[in-house]
Amino acid sequence: MLESLIIAGLETLGGDGGVADRLNSYNHYLGTPDYLATDIARYENASIEAVQAFAQGQLNANQRVVVYGVPGKQDLGEEVPTPKAEPKDAAKNGGEPLNADAEWRGDAPKPGPASALHLPVPEKFKLSNGLTVLYSERPGLPLVAANLVLHAGSGVNPVDRPGLASMTARMLQQGTTTRTAPQIADRAADLGATLNSGAGTDTTGISTRSLSRNFPEALELLADVALHPSFPQAEVERVRSERLTWIVQERDEPSAMASRVMTGALYGPRHTYGYPDSGTTESIKAISREDLLHFWQRNYFPDDAALVVTGNIKLASLKPLLEKRFGAWKAGRPAPPALGSPETTDAKLILVDRPGAPQTTLVCFSMGLARSTPDYAPVEVMNTDLGGLFSSRINMNLREAHGYTYGAGSFFNYHRAAGPFLVFSDVRTDVTAPATTEIFKELRRMREMQMTPAELTLSQDSIARSLPGRFERGTEAAGTFAELFTYDLPLDYYSTLPDHINAVTIEQAQAMAQKYVQPEKMIVLAVGDRSKIEEEMKKLNLGKVEIRDTDGKIVH
């Protein structure tokens, strides 16, 4: 596992464990940047006796600290006075300026020419049972990542069983017909592999990553949990308890609470998007082992799935592995999900009470777009300037100009069906109403005032030049390629996306704002101390007011 983690870290240039960090650590502490092979060999050659001897030498009773917490009045000592600001000319005090002025500092370095951007395009083929395979070779590091993705997300939940897709995905690793949950975890650890499963709004994903030499065994483990889950009753009860605890904890997280309330208000109780992926207390208590088994039986089919493989493995070696592990999976398409029609609340202001809250979680939202929209590129360019960057209009207003918040922004949350468009910020309780006013001011300004050429270029560059980051790690590349299957996008979608982004004009961006940013349709959700924010929020005359509880249910 340690060897796998070290090598996986080298997929990135920077960051903790990345190439630069590891070279610097070796050079700083050992004076030998080229220490990687020796470092890995240390772990490979470690014996049980050596580990035990180290533990006996280091982990004894005298090498510890015991801290007792006792009640009492906090005493931090005398307050330390704030140091006086040093005069600009520090030399007058006998010191020197930290950064002395120098002529060469007058002109910032000019950027070099931008290098050509080449993003990978996967190959596509199908197994005999209809399973789609997307493959992208990544020579270099001996790593392979695989991601099995199905259209079995929360969108296909029965409307009376929110959370079923997510709980089914969680249960895949809790036992198969030949392995228990501990055996699955131990096998992954023995291989130095990761193994994850989960469900989002539109998909279920089961993924693994391992060293190339261990990939055949890691793939077998992935296939086992995907194709042979046993849903043991004891594990169902454990996961149920775990999930109910998560839901309780979400009530202490204002952002999670706001998301739960927002989706319910936007889609209503008869649309599967109207519930969080994790489900509700009532549904999680009601879900049975039979529900989980039937969901898996009705929605896990090879001809409604794609296996994405990225890494250091040849296609000639990969194909027989896939047929061996997935060839016996029987085809059979699930019934298309009946999402229902959204039943959006007619309220324009929703208040959720959190007595004593020091700040308000503020979300202004409306119905947005599906991922299939042909307007994706110009909408993203427009929204990047509106609320997608630190330097966006919304953040510059609420944070920099008014000091209402540490951060604010906006985004379109795309799904297979239309997802929400939202503006978000945590603001001081006393400025909840003024912050709302400024948000609407920026929404209207986005419609009325065109982006400047500089704003357009910044927005385009921030999108196009960040795309390579989606392919830096093999796991990230696999996740990105999975979106091609999830949203029915062409194989060369990401390789051509930069050109589409850079082709957006100022006029097109404004047209997107006028088409999709509609302040009159926005609903304002404020999660905070109702006794302190209600009166001022009502004075904004936004429209009908609703009071909802922390589960999103209407109180009055």
Coordinates of C-alpha atoms in Angstrom, one line a residue:
M1 CA 0.0 0.0 0.0
L2 CA 2.8 2.4 0.9
E3 CA 4.5 1.9 -2.5
S4 CA 1.2 2.4 -4.3
L5 CA 0.5 5.7 -2.4
I6 CA 4.0 7.0 -3.1
I7 CA 3.8 6.3 -6.8
A8 CA 0.3 7.7 -7.0
G9 CA 1.5 10.9 -5.5
L10 CA 3.9 11.3 -8.3
E11 CA 1.1 11.8 -10.8
T12 CA 1.0 15.5 -9.7
L13 CA 3.8 18.0 -10.1
G14 CA 3.0 19.9 -6.9
G15 CA 1.0 19.4 -3.7
D16 CA 1.7 17.2 -0.7
G17 CA 3.5 14.1 -2.0
G18 CA 3.8 15.4 -5.6
V19 CA 7.0 15.3 -7.6
A20 CA 8.3 18.8 -6.5
D21 CA 7.4 18.1 -2.8
R22 CA 9.1 14.7 -2.8
L23 CA 12.3 15.9 -4.6
N24 CA 12.5 18.8 -2.1
S25 CA 12.0 16.6 0.9
Y26 CA 14.7 14.1 -0.2
N27 CA 17.1 17.0 -1.0
H28 CA 16.4 18.9 2.2
Y29 CA 16.6 16.1 4.6
L30 CA 19.0 13.7 2.9
G31 CA 20.9 15.8 0.3
T32 CA 19.9 13.2 -2.3
P33 CA 17.0 14.2 -4.6
D34 CA 17.3 10.8 -6.3
Y35 CA 16.2 8.8 -3.3
L36 CA 12.9 7.4 -4.6
A37 CA 14.0 3.8 -5.4
T38 CA 15.9 3.5 -2.1
D39 CA 12.9 4.9 -0.2
I40 CA 10.5 2.3 -1.7
A41 CA 13.0 -0.4 -1.0
R42 CA 13.1 0.5 2.7
Y43 CA 9.4 -0.4 2.9
E44 CA 9.7 -3.5 0.7
N45 CA 12.5 -4.8 2.9
A46 CA 10.9 -4.0 6.3
S47 CA 10.4 -7.2 8.4
I48 CA 8.0 -8.0 11.1
E49 CA 10.8 -8.1 13.6
A50 CA 12.1 -4.7 12.5
V51 CA 8.6 -3.1 12.9
Q52 CA 8.1 -4.8 16.3
A53 CA 11.6 -3.6 17.5
F54 CA 10.8 0.0 16.5
A55 CA 7.4 -0.1 18.3
Q56 CA 9.0 -1.5 21.4
G57 CA 11.7 1.2 21.3
Q58 CA 9.4 4.2 20.6
L59 CA 6.0 3.4 22.0
N60 CA 6.4 3.1 25.8
A61 CA 4.6 4.6 28.7
N62 CA 7.1 7.4 29.3
Q63 CA 6.8 8.8 25.8
R64 CA 3.4 10.3 25.9
V65 CA 1.5 13.3 27.0
V66 CA -1.7 13.1 29.0
V67 CA -3.9 16.2 28.8
Y68 CA -6.7 16.8 31.3
G69 CA -9.5 19.2 30.5
V70 CA -11.1 20.8 33.6
P71 CA -14.0 23.2 33.8
G72 CA -13.1 26.8 34.6
K73 CA -12.8 30.3 33.3
Q74 CA -10.6 30.7 30.3
D75 CA -7.4 32.5 31.2
L76 CA -5.1 33.4 28.2
G77 CA -2.9 35.7 30.2
E78 CA -2.4 39.4 29.5
E79 CA -3.5 40.7 26.1
V80 CA -0.5 41.2 23.8
P81 CA -0.6 44.7 22.3
T82 CA -0.6 45.0 18.6
P83 CA 2.9 46.0 17.4
K84 CA 3.1 49.5 15.9
A85 CA 3.4 49.6 12.1
E86 CA 7.0 50.1 11.0
P87 CA 7.6 53.4 9.1
K88 CA 8.0 52.9 5.3
D89 CA 11.6 54.0 5.6
A90 CA 12.8 51.4 8.1
A91 CA 16.3 52.6 7.8
K92 CA 15.5 55.5 10.0
N93 CA 15.0 53.1 12.9
G94 CA 18.3 51.4 12.2
G95 CA 16.8 48.6 10.2
E96 CA 16.4 47.8 6.5
P97 CA 13.2 47.5 4.5
L98 CA 12.1 43.9 4.0
N99 CA 11.9 44.4 0.2
A100 CA 14.0 47.3 -0.8
D101 CA 12.9 49.1 -3.9
A102 CA 14.9 48.1 -7.0
E103 CA 14.7 49.3 -10.6
W104 CA 14.1 45.9 -11.9
R105 CA 10.9 45.5 -9.8
G106 CA 9.2 48.2 -11.9
D107 CA 8.1 45.9 -14.7
A108 CA 6.5 42.5 -14.1
P109 CA 8.0 39.6 -16.1
K110 CA 6.2 39.0 -19.4
P111 CA 4.6 35.6 -19.9
G112 CA 6.1 33.3 -22.5
P113 CA 4.1 32.0 -25.3
A114 CA 1.3 29.6 -24.3
S115 CA 2.0 26.0 -25.2
A116 CA -0.4 24.1 -27.3
L117 CA -3.2 22.3 -25.4
H118 CA -3.7 18.6 -26.2
L119 CA -6.2 16.8 -24.1
P120 CA -6.6 13.0 -24.4
V121 CA -9.4 11.3 -26.3
P122 CA -10.3 7.8 -25.2
E123 CA -10.9 4.8 -27.4
K124 CA -14.3 3.2 -27.3
F125 CA -15.4 -0.4 -27.8
K126 CA -17.9 -2.9 -26.4
L127 CA -17.7 -6.3 -24.8
S128 CA -19.9 -9.1 -26.1
N129 CA -22.6 -8.4 -23.5
G130 CA -22.9 -4.7 -24.5
L131 CA -20.7 -3.2 -21.8
T132 CA -19.1 0.0 -23.1
V133 CA -15.4 0.4 -22.5
L134 CA -13.6 3.7 -22.6
Y135 CA -9.8 3.3 -22.7
S136 CA -7.0 5.8 -22.4
E137 CA -3.4 4.6 -22.2
R138 CA -1.1 6.6 -19.8
P139 CA 2.5 5.5 -20.2
G140 CA 5.0 6.4 -17.5
L141 CA 4.0 5.6 -13.9
P142 CA 3.0 2.0 -13.3
L143 CA -0.6 2.8 -12.3
V144 CA -4.0 1.9 -13.7
A145 CA -7.4 3.3 -12.6
A146 CA -10.8 1.8 -13.5
N147 CA -14.2 3.3 -13.0
L148 CA -17.4 1.3 -13.6
V149 CA -20.3 3.8 -14.0
L150 CA -24.0 3.1 -14.3
H151 CA -27.1 5.3 -14.9
A152 CA -28.3 4.1 -11.5
G153 CA -28.1 7.3 -9.5
S154 CA -30.6 9.0 -7.2
G155 CA -32.6 10.0 -10.3
V156 CA -33.9 6.5 -10.6
N157 CA -35.0 6.1 -7.0
P158 CA -38.6 5.3 -6.3
V159 CA -40.0 8.6 -5.1
D160 CA -40.9 6.9 -1.8
R161 CA -37.4 5.6 -1.3
P162 CA -35.0 8.5 -1.5
G163 CA -31.4 7.4 -0.7
L164 CA -32.0 3.9 -2.1
A165 CA -29.4 4.2 -4.9
S166 CA -26.8 5.7 -2.5
M167 CA -27.4 3.0 0.1
T168 CA -27.2 0.2 -2.5
A169 CA -23.9 1.5 -3.7
R170 CA -22.6 1.8 -0.2
M171 CA -23.6 -1.9 0.5
L172 CA -21.6 -3.2 -2.5
Q173 CA -18.4 -3.4 -0.4
Q174 CA -20.1 -4.9 2.6
G175 CA -20.1 -8.5 1.4
T176 CA -20.3 -10.6 -1.8
T177 CA -21.2 -14.3 -2.3
T178 CA -17.6 -15.2 -1.6
R179 CA -16.2 -12.4 0.6
T180 CA -17.1 -10.6 3.8
A181 CA -16.7 -6.9 4.2
P182 CA -13.4 -7.3 6.2
Q183 CA -12.1 -9.7 3.5
I184 CA -12.9 -7.2 0.8
A185 CA -11.1 -4.4 2.7
D186 CA -8.1 -6.7 3.4
R187 CA -7.8 -7.8 -0.2
A188 CA -7.7 -4.2 -1.4
A189 CA -5.1 -3.4 1.2
D190 CA -3.0 -6.5 0.2
L191 CA -3.0 -5.3 -3.4
G192 CA -2.2 -1.7 -2.4
A193 CA -5.4 -0.7 -4.2
T194 CA -8.2 1.7 -3.6
L195 CA -11.8 0.5 -3.8
N196 CA -14.7 3.0 -3.7
S197 CA -18.4 2.8 -4.5
G198 CA -21.1 5.5 -4.3
A199 CA -24.0 7.1 -6.0
G200 CA -24.7 10.7 -7.1
T201 CA -27.7 12.3 -8.7
D202 CA -27.3 10.7 -12.1
T203 CA -24.9 7.7 -11.6
T204 CA -23.5 5.0 -9.5
G205 CA -19.7 4.6 -9.6
I206 CA -17.5 1.7 -8.5
S207 CA -13.8 2.5 -8.9
T208 CA -10.3 1.1 -8.2
R209 CA -6.7 2.2 -8.6
S210 CA -3.6 0.0 -8.3
L211 CA -0.1 -0.5 -9.5
S212 CA -0.1 -2.0 -13.0
R213 CA 1.2 -5.3 -11.8
N214 CA -1.7 -5.7 -9.4
F215 CA -4.4 -4.4 -11.7
P216 CA -5.8 -7.9 -12.8
E217 CA -6.5 -8.7 -9.2
A218 CA -7.9 -5.2 -8.4
L219 CA -10.2 -5.5 -11.4
E220 CA -11.4 -8.9 -10.1
L221 CA -12.2 -7.3 -6.8
L222 CA -14.1 -4.5 -8.5
A223 CA -16.1 -7.0 -10.6
D224 CA -16.9 -9.1 -7.5
V225 CA -18.4 -6.2 -5.5
A226 CA -20.3 -5.0 -8.6
L227 CA -21.7 -8.3 -9.9
H228 CA -22.0 -10.5 -6.7
P229 CA -23.1 -8.4 -3.8
S230 CA -24.9 -10.3 -1.0
F231 CA -26.4 -7.5 1.1
P232 CA -25.9 -9.3 4.4
Q233 CA -28.6 -8.2 6.9
A234 CA -26.2 -7.4 9.7
E235 CA -24.3 -5.0 7.4
V236 CA -27.5 -3.5 6.2
E237 CA -28.4 -2.5 9.8
R238 CA -24.9 -1.2 10.4
V239 CA -25.0 1.0 7.2
R240 CA -28.5 2.1 8.1
S241 CA -27.3 3.3 11.5
E242 CA -24.4 5.0 9.9
R243 CA -26.6 6.8 7.3
L244 CA -29.1 7.9 10.0
T245 CA -26.2 9.4 11.9
W246 CA -25.0 11.3 8.8
I247 CA -28.4 12.8 8.3
V248 CA -28.5 14.0 12.0
Q249 CA -25.0 15.5 11.5
E250 CA -26.1 17.3 8.4
R251 CA -28.6 19.3 10.5
D252 CA -25.5 20.9 12.2
E253 CA -24.0 21.8 8.8
P254 CA -25.8 24.9 7.4
S255 CA -24.6 24.3 3.9
A256 CA -25.9 20.7 3.9
M257 CA -29.1 21.8 5.5
A258 CA -29.6 24.6 2.9
S259 CA -29.0 22.1 0.0
R260 CA -31.6 19.7 1.5
V261 CA -34.2 22.5 1.8
M262 CA -33.3 24.0 -1.6
T263 CA -33.8 20.8 -3.6
G264 CA -37.1 20.1 -1.9
A265 CA -38.4 23.6 -2.6
L266 CA -37.2 23.5 -6.2
Y267 CA -38.4 20.1 -7.3
G268 CA -41.2 19.2 -4.8
P269 CA -42.0 15.9 -3.1
R270 CA -42.9 13.9 -6.3
H271 CA -39.6 14.4 -8.1
T272 CA -36.6 12.3 -7.4
Y273 CA -34.3 15.3 -7.6
G274 CA -36.2 16.8 -4.7
Y275 CA -34.3 14.8 -2.1
P276 CA -30.7 14.6 -1.1
D277 CA -28.7 11.6 -2.3
S278 CA -28.3 10.4 1.3
G279 CA -32.0 10.1 1.7
T280 CA -34.3 11.1 4.5
T281 CA -34.7 9.7 8.0
E282 CA -38.1 8.2 7.1
S283 CA -36.8 6.5 3.9
I284 CA -33.6 5.1 5.4
K285 CA -35.6 3.6 8.3
A286 CA -38.0 2.0 5.7
I287 CA -35.4 0.6 3.2
S288 CA -35.2 -3.1 3.5
R289 CA -32.6 -5.7 2.3
E290 CA -35.1 -6.7 -0.4
D291 CA -35.3 -3.0 -1.6
L292 CA -31.5 -3.0 -1.9
L293 CA -31.4 -6.3 -3.7
H294 CA -34.2 -5.4 -6.1
F295 CA -32.7 -2.0 -6.9
W296 CA -29.4 -3.8 -7.8
Q297 CA -31.2 -6.4 -9.9
R298 CA -33.3 -3.9 -11.8
N299 CA -30.6 -1.3 -12.5
Y300 CA -27.2 -2.9 -12.8
F301 CA -26.8 -4.1 -16.4
P302 CA -23.8 -4.1 -18.7
D303 CA -25.6 -2.5 -21.6
D304 CA -26.5 0.5 -19.3
A305 CA -22.9 0.9 -18.0
A306 CA -19.5 1.9 -19.0
L307 CA -16.1 0.8 -17.7
V308 CA -13.5 3.5 -18.0
V309 CA -9.8 2.3 -17.8
T310 CA -6.9 4.8 -17.8
G311 CA -3.3 4.0 -17.1
N312 CA -0.2 2.1 -18.0
I313 CA -1.7 -1.0 -19.6
K314 CA -1.8 -2.1 -23.2
L315 CA -5.1 -2.6 -24.9
A316 CA -4.1 -6.1 -26.0
S317 CA -3.6 -7.0 -22.4
L318 CA -6.7 -5.3 -21.2
K319 CA -9.4 -6.8 -23.5
P320 CA -9.0 -10.4 -22.3
L321 CA -9.1 -9.2 -18.7
L322 CA -12.3 -7.4 -19.2
E323 CA -14.0 -10.4 -21.0
K324 CA -12.8 -12.7 -18.2
R325 CA -14.2 -10.5 -15.4
F326 CA -17.3 -9.0 -17.0
G327 CA -18.2 -11.2 -20.0
A328 CA -20.7 -13.3 -18.0
W329 CA -22.6 -10.3 -16.8
K330 CA -26.0 -10.6 -18.3
A331 CA -27.5 -7.8 -20.4
G332 CA -31.0 -6.3 -19.8
R333 CA -31.8 -2.7 -19.9
P334 CA -33.7 -1.1 -16.9
A335 CA -36.9 0.8 -17.3
P336 CA -36.3 4.5 -17.9
P337 CA -36.6 6.6 -14.8
A338 CA -39.8 8.5 -14.3
L339 CA -38.4 11.7 -12.9
G340 CA -41.8 13.5 -12.7
S341 CA -42.4 17.2 -13.3
P342 CA -40.8 19.7 -10.9
E343 CA -43.3 21.3 -8.5
T344 CA -41.4 24.4 -7.4
T345 CA -42.7 26.3 -4.5
D346 CA -44.5 29.6 -5.2
A347 CA -42.7 31.2 -2.2
K348 CA -39.9 33.8 -3.0
L349 CA -38.4 33.8 0.5
I350 CA -37.7 30.7 2.6
L351 CA -36.5 31.0 6.2
V352 CA -35.0 28.2 8.2
D353 CA -34.5 29.0 11.9
R354 CA -31.1 28.3 13.6
P355 CA -31.4 30.2 16.9
G356 CA -28.2 31.8 17.9
A357 CA -26.4 31.3 14.6
P358 CA -23.7 33.9 14.2
Q359 CA -24.1 34.0 10.4
T360 CA -26.7 33.3 7.8
T361 CA -26.3 30.8 5.0
L362 CA -27.8 32.5 2.0
V363 CA -28.8 30.8 -1.2
C364 CA -30.6 32.4 -4.1
F365 CA -31.7 29.8 -6.6
S366 CA -33.9 28.9 -9.6
M367 CA -34.2 26.1 -12.1
G368 CA -31.1 25.9 -14.3
L369 CA -30.0 23.7 -17.2
A370 CA -29.4 20.1 -18.1
R371 CA -25.8 19.1 -19.0
S372 CA -26.9 18.4 -22.6
T373 CA -27.7 22.1 -23.2
P374 CA -26.0 23.5 -26.4
D375 CA -25.4 26.7 -24.4
Y376 CA -23.0 25.0 -22.0
A377 CA -19.8 26.9 -23.1
P378 CA -21.2 30.4 -23.2
V379 CA -23.1 29.9 -20.0
E380 CA -20.0 28.8 -18.2
V381 CA -18.0 31.8 -19.5
M382 CA -20.8 34.1 -18.4
N383 CA -21.1 32.5 -14.9
T384 CA -17.4 32.5 -14.3
D385 CA -17.4 36.3 -14.4
L386 CA -20.7 36.4 -12.4
G387 CA -19.7 34.2 -9.6
G388 CA -17.2 31.5 -10.6
L389 CA -13.9 33.2 -9.6
F390 CA -12.6 35.0 -6.5
S391 CA -12.5 38.1 -8.7
S392 CA -16.1 37.5 -9.9
R393 CA -18.6 40.3 -9.7
I394 CA -20.6 38.8 -6.8
N395 CA -17.5 38.1 -4.7
M396 CA -16.0 41.5 -5.3
N397 CA -19.2 43.1 -4.3
L398 CA -20.1 41.1 -1.2
R399 CA -16.6 40.5 0.1
E400 CA -14.3 43.2 -1.1
A401 CA -16.6 46.2 -1.5
H402 CA -18.9 45.5 1.5
G403 CA -17.1 43.1 3.8
Y404 CA -20.3 41.0 4.3
T405 CA -18.6 37.6 3.8
Y406 CA -15.4 35.7 3.4
G407 CA -16.6 34.4 0.0
A408 CA -19.6 34.3 -2.4
G409 CA -20.2 32.8 -5.8
S410 CA -22.6 31.2 -8.2
F411 CA -22.8 28.1 -10.4
F412 CA -25.1 26.0 -12.6
N413 CA -25.4 22.4 -11.2
Y414 CA -26.0 20.4 -14.3
H415 CA -27.7 17.0 -14.4
R416 CA -29.2 14.7 -17.0
A417 CA -32.4 16.7 -16.4
A418 CA -32.3 20.4 -15.4
G419 CA -30.4 21.2 -12.3
P420 CA -30.4 24.3 -10.1
F421 CA -28.7 27.7 -10.7
L422 CA -27.7 29.2 -7.4
V423 CA -25.9 32.0 -5.8
F424 CA -24.4 31.2 -2.4
S425 CA -22.7 32.9 0.5
D426 CA -22.4 32.8 4.3
V427 CA -22.9 36.3 5.6
R428 CA -23.0 38.1 8.9
T429 CA -26.4 37.9 10.5
D430 CA -26.8 41.6 10.7
V431 CA -26.2 42.1 6.9
T432 CA -28.5 39.2 5.6
A433 CA -30.9 41.6 4.0
P434 CA -28.3 44.0 2.5
A435 CA -26.3 41.1 1.1
T436 CA -29.5 39.8 -0.6
T437 CA -30.0 43.2 -2.1
E438 CA -26.5 43.2 -3.5
I439 CA -26.8 39.7 -4.9
F440 CA -29.9 40.8 -6.9
K441 CA -28.0 44.0 -7.9
E442 CA -25.3 41.8 -9.5
L443 CA -27.7 39.5 -11.2
R444 CA -29.4 42.5 -12.9
R445 CA -26.0 44.1 -13.7
M446 CA -24.9 40.8 -15.4
R447 CA -28.0 41.1 -17.7
E448 CA -27.6 44.8 -18.4
M449 CA -23.8 45.4 -18.5
Q450 CA -21.6 43.5 -20.9
M451 CA -18.4 41.9 -19.8
T452 CA -15.3 43.8 -20.6
P453 CA -12.7 42.3 -22.9
A454 CA -10.5 41.7 -19.9
E455 CA -13.3 39.9 -18.0
L456 CA -14.0 37.8 -21.0
T457 CA -10.4 36.8 -21.4
L458 CA -10.0 36.0 -17.7
S459 CA -13.1 33.8 -17.7
Q460 CA -12.1 31.9 -20.9
D461 CA -8.6 31.3 -19.6
S462 CA -9.7 30.2 -16.2
I463 CA -11.9 27.5 -17.8
A464 CA -9.7 26.4 -20.7
R465 CA -6.4 26.5 -18.9
S466 CA -7.7 24.5 -15.9
L467 CA -8.9 21.6 -18.0
P468 CA -5.6 19.8 -18.0
G469 CA -6.0 19.5 -14.2
R470 CA -8.9 17.1 -14.9
F471 CA -6.5 14.7 -16.4
E472 CA -3.5 15.0 -14.1
R473 CA -4.3 11.9 -12.1
G474 CA -5.5 8.6 -13.6
T475 CA -8.4 8.6 -11.3
E476 CA -9.4 12.1 -12.3
A477 CA -9.1 11.2 -16.0
A478 CA -11.3 8.2 -15.4
G479 CA -13.9 10.3 -13.7
T480 CA -13.8 12.9 -16.5
F481 CA -14.2 10.3 -19.2
A482 CA -17.1 8.8 -17.3
E483 CA -19.0 12.0 -17.9
L484 CA -18.9 11.3 -21.6
F485 CA -21.0 8.2 -20.9
T486 CA -23.2 9.8 -18.3
Y487 CA -24.2 12.8 -20.4
D488 CA -24.0 11.3 -23.9
L489 CA -21.1 13.5 -25.0
P490 CA -18.8 12.7 -28.0
L491 CA -15.4 11.1 -27.3
D492 CA -13.5 14.3 -28.4
Y493 CA -15.7 16.5 -26.2
Y494 CA -12.9 17.7 -23.9
S495 CA -10.3 18.0 -26.6
T496 CA -12.5 20.4 -28.5
L497 CA -14.0 22.2 -25.4
P498 CA -11.2 24.8 -25.2
D499 CA -11.9 26.0 -28.7
H500 CA -15.6 26.3 -27.9
I501 CA -14.8 28.3 -24.7
N502 CA -12.4 30.6 -26.5
A503 CA -14.9 31.3 -29.3
V504 CA -17.5 32.8 -26.9
T505 CA -18.1 36.5 -27.5
I506 CA -19.1 39.3 -25.2
E507 CA -22.5 39.5 -26.9
Q508 CA -23.1 35.7 -26.5
A509 CA -22.2 35.9 -22.8
Q510 CA -24.7 38.7 -22.2
A511 CA -27.3 36.8 -24.2
M512 CA -26.8 33.9 -21.8
A513 CA -27.3 36.1 -18.8
Q514 CA -30.5 37.6 -20.2
K515 CA -31.8 34.1 -21.0
Y516 CA -30.9 32.2 -17.9
V517 CA -30.2 34.7 -15.1
Q518 CA -33.8 35.8 -14.2
P519 CA -34.0 37.6 -10.9
E520 CA -37.7 37.6 -10.9
K521 CA -37.7 33.8 -10.8
M522 CA -35.1 33.5 -8.0
I523 CA -36.1 32.1 -4.6
V524 CA -34.1 33.3 -1.6
L525 CA -33.3 30.8 1.1
A526 CA -31.9 32.1 4.4
V527 CA -30.7 29.6 7.1
G528 CA -30.0 31.6 10.2
D529 CA -31.4 33.2 13.4
R530 CA -34.9 33.9 12.4
S531 CA -35.5 36.3 15.2
K532 CA -32.8 38.6 13.9
I533 CA -33.2 38.3 10.1
E534 CA -37.0 37.9 9.4
E535 CA -38.1 41.4 9.8
E536 CA -35.4 42.9 7.6
M537 CA -35.8 40.2 5.0
K538 CA -39.6 40.8 4.7
K539 CA -38.9 44.4 4.1
L540 CA -37.3 43.5 0.8
N541 CA -40.8 42.6 -0.5
L542 CA -39.5 39.6 -2.4
G543 CA -42.9 37.8 -2.4
K544 CA -44.6 35.0 -0.5
V545 CA -42.7 33.8 2.6
E546 CA -42.3 30.2 3.8
I547 CA -40.9 28.9 7.0
R548 CA -39.4 25.4 6.8
D549 CA -37.7 23.2 9.3
T550 CA -34.2 21.7 9.0
D551 CA -35.6 18.8 7.0
G552 CA -37.1 21.1 4.4
K553 CA -40.7 20.6 5.5
I554 CA -43.0 23.5 5.5
V555 CA -43.9 24.8 9.0
H556 CA -46.1 27.6 7.8

